C-alpha positions as a Python dict, from the first residue, in 0.01 Angstrom:
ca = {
    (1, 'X'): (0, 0, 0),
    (2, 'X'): (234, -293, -60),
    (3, 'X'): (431, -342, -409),
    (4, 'X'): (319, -457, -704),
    (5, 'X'): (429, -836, -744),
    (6, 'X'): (698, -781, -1007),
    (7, 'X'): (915, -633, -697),
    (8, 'X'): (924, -929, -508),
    (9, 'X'): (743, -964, -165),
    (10, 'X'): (962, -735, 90),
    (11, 'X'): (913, -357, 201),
    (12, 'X'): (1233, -144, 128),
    (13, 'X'): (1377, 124, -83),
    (14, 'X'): (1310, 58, -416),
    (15, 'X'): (1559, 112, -732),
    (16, 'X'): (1522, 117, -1085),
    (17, 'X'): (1751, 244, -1355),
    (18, 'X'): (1717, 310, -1671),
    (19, 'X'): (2068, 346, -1924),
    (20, 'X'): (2076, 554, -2254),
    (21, 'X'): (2170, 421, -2569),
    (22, 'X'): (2364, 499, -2857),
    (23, 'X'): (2202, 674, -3154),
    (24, 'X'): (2238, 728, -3527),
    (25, 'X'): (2462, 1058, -3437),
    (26, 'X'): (2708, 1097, -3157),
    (27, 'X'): (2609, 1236, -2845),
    (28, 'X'): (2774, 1357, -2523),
    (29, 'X'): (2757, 1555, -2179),
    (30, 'X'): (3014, 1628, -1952),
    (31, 'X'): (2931, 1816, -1595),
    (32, 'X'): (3020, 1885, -1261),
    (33, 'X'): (2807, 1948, -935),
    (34, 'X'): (2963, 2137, -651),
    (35, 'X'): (2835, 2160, -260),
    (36, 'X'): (3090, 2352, -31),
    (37, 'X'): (3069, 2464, 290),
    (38, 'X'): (3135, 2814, 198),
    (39, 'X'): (2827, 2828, 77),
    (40, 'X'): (2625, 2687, 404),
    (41, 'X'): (2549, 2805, 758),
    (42, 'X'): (2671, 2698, 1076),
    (43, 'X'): (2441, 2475, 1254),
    (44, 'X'): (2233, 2538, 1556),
    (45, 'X'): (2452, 2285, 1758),
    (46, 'X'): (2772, 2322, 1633),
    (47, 'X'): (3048, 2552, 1792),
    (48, 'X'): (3219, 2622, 1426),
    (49, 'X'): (3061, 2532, 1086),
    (50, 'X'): (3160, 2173, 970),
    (51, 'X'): (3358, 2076, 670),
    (52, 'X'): (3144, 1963, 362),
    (53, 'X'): (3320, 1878, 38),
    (54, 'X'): (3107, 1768, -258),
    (55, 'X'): (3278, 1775, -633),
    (56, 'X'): (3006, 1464, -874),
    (57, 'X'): (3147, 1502, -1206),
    (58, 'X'): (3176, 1291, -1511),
    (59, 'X'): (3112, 1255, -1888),
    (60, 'X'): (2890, 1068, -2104),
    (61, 'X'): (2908, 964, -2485),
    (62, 'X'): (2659, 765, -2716),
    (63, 'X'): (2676, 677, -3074),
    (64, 'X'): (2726, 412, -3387),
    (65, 'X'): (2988, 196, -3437),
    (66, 'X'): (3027, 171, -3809),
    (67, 'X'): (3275, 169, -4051),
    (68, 'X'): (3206, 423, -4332),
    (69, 'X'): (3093, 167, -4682),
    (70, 'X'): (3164, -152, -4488),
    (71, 'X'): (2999, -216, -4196),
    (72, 'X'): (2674, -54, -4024),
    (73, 'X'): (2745, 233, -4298),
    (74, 'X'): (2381, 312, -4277),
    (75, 'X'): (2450, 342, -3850),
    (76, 'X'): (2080, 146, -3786),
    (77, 'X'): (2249, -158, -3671),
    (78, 'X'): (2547, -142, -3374),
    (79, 'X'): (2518, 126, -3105),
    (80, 'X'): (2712, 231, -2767),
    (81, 'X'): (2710, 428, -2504),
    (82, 'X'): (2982, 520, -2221),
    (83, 'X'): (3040, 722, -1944),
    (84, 'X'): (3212, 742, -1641),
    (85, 'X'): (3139, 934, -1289),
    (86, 'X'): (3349, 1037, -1008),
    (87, 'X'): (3239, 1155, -690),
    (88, 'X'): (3494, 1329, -414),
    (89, 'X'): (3278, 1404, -83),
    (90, 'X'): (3368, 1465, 256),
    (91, 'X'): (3166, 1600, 473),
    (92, 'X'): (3192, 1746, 867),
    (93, 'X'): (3012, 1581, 1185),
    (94, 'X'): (2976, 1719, 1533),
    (95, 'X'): (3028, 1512, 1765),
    (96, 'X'): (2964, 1498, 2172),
    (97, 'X'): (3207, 1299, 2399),
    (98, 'X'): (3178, 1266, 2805),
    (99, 'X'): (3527, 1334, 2914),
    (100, 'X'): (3654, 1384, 3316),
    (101, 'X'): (3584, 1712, 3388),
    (102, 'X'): (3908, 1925, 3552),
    (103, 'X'): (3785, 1849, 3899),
    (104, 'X'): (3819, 1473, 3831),
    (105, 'X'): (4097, 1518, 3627),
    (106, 'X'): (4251, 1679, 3939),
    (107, 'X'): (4181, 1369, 4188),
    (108, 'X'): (3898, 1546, 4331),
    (109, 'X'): (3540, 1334, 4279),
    (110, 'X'): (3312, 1472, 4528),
    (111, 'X'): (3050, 1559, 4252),
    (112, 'X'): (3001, 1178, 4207),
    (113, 'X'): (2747, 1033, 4454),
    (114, 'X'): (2933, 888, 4762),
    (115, 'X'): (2915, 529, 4695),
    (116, 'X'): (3123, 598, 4426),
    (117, 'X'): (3400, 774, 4596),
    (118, 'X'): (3732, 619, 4601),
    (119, 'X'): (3903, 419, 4853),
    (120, 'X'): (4235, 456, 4999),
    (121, 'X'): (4408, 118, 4908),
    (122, 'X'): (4613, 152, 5231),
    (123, 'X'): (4361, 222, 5456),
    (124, 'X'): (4040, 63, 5266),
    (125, 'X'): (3835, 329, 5343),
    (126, 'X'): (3720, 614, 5164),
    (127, 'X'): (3908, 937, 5060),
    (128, 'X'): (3732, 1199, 5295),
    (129, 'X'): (3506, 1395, 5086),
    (130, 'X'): (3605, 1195, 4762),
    (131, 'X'): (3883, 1431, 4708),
    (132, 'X'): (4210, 1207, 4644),
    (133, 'X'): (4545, 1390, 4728),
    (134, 'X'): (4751, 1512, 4464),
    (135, 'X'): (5066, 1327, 4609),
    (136, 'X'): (4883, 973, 4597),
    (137, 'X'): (4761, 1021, 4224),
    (138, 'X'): (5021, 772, 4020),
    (139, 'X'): (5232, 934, 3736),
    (140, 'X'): (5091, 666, 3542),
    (141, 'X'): (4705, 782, 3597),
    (142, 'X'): (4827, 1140, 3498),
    (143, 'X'): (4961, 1058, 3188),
    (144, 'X'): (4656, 842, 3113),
    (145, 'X'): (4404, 1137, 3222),
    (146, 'X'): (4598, 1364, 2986),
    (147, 'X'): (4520, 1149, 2676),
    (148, 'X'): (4170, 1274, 2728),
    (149, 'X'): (4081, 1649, 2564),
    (150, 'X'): (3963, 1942, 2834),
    (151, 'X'): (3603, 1950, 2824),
    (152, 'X'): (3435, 2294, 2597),
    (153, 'X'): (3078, 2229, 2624),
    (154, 'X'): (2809, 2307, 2875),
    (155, 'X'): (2505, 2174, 2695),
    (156, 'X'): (2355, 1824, 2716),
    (157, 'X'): (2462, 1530, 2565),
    (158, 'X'): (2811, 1598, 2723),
    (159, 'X'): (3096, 1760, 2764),
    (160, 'X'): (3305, 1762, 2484),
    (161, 'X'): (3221, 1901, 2107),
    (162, 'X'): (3444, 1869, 1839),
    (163, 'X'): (3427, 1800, 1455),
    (164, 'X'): (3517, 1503, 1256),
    (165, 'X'): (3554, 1492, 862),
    (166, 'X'): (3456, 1151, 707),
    (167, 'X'): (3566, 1063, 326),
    (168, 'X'): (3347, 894, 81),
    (169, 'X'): (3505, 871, -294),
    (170, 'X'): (3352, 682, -524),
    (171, 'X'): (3420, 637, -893),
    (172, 'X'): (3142, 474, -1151),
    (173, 'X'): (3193, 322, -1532),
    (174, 'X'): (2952, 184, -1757),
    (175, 'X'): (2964, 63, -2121),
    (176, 'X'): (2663, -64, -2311),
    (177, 'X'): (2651, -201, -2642),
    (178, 'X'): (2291, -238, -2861),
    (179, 'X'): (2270, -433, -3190),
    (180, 'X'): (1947, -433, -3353),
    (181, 'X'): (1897, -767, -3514),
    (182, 'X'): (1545, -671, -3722),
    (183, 'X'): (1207, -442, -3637),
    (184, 'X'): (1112, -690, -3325),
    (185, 'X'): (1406, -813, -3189),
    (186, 'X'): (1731, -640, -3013),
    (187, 'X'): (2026, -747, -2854),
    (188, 'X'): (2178, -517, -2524),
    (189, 'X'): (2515, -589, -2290),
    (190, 'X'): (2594, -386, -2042),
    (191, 'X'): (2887, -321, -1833),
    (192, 'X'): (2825, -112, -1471),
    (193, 'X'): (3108, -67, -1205),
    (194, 'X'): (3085, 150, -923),
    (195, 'X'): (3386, 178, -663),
}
């Protein structure tokens, strides 16, 4: 079914948050959640297990601002809350790359279909059997061949496997202030950064 009105008129993801608040007494949390990749299993496609790094920790702190016979002594009036997150992930991907197998890297392309065999730029005609002779391949086509990794992979998909590690940090800060003017009426300011 689509949305209710008060979330505007296109389909996605929805978000809502919701902050704490100070109270009469002070308040706190601090805590850490940990994924690690000593802790998981290899997957079905992988050839080793890939990195994951996952430390989310942070602190929190609500309360009154007051000062004791002078102002908001009774702590009913002026209120904040604060906290700030940091999150250190990095996690493993396997990846799959097409890279010239050794026969090509060799010279030899008689496993591509004959139309796509090379020609002799001497001669203009085609290297018999697609194979190109070792003292005809440039030093320069070598040495660009050899930028490319041997292939370790039979499956589909390619040739190649190997695993990549991607960072994502992040660190978040908020600050929110509450003053309670009277029974029906309340004035909130928030600050929310997240980097």
């Amino acid at each position: 079914t689509n949305y209710s009105a008060e979330y505007g008129q296109n389909s996605g993801a929805i978000i809502n948050l919701a902050l704490k608040s100070g109270t009469k007494e002070f308040h706190g949390a601090a805590y850490e959640f940990v994924r690690n990749d000593a802790f998981d299993a290899r997957a079905f496609n992988a050839i080793t297990k890939q990195k994951l790094r996952f430390n989310n920790w942070g602190w929190n702190l609500g309360g009154p601002l007051y000062i004791p016979g002078k102002f908001n002594a009774d702590k009913n009036k002026l209120f904040v809350f604060g906290g700030m997150e940091f999150k250190r992930y990095k996690q493993g991907a396997i990846n799959t790359w097409t890279v010239p197998v050794m026969a090509i890297r060799g010279g030899n392309l008689s496993s591509l279909p004959s139309a796509q065999w090379p020609k002799d730029p001497l001669t203009g005609q085609v290297f018999p059997g697609g194979v190109i002779p070792q003292n005809r391949i440039s030093s320069n086509t070598k040495r660009l061949i050899d930028n490319y990794p041997a292939p370790n992979f039979t499956g589909s998909g390619g040739n190649y496997v190997f695993p990549t590690t991607a960072p994502n940090n992040s660190n978040e800060y908020i600050i929110k202030g509450d003053y309670i003017i009277s029974n029906r009426h309340q004035v909130t300011v928030h600050y929310l950064r997240d980097y």
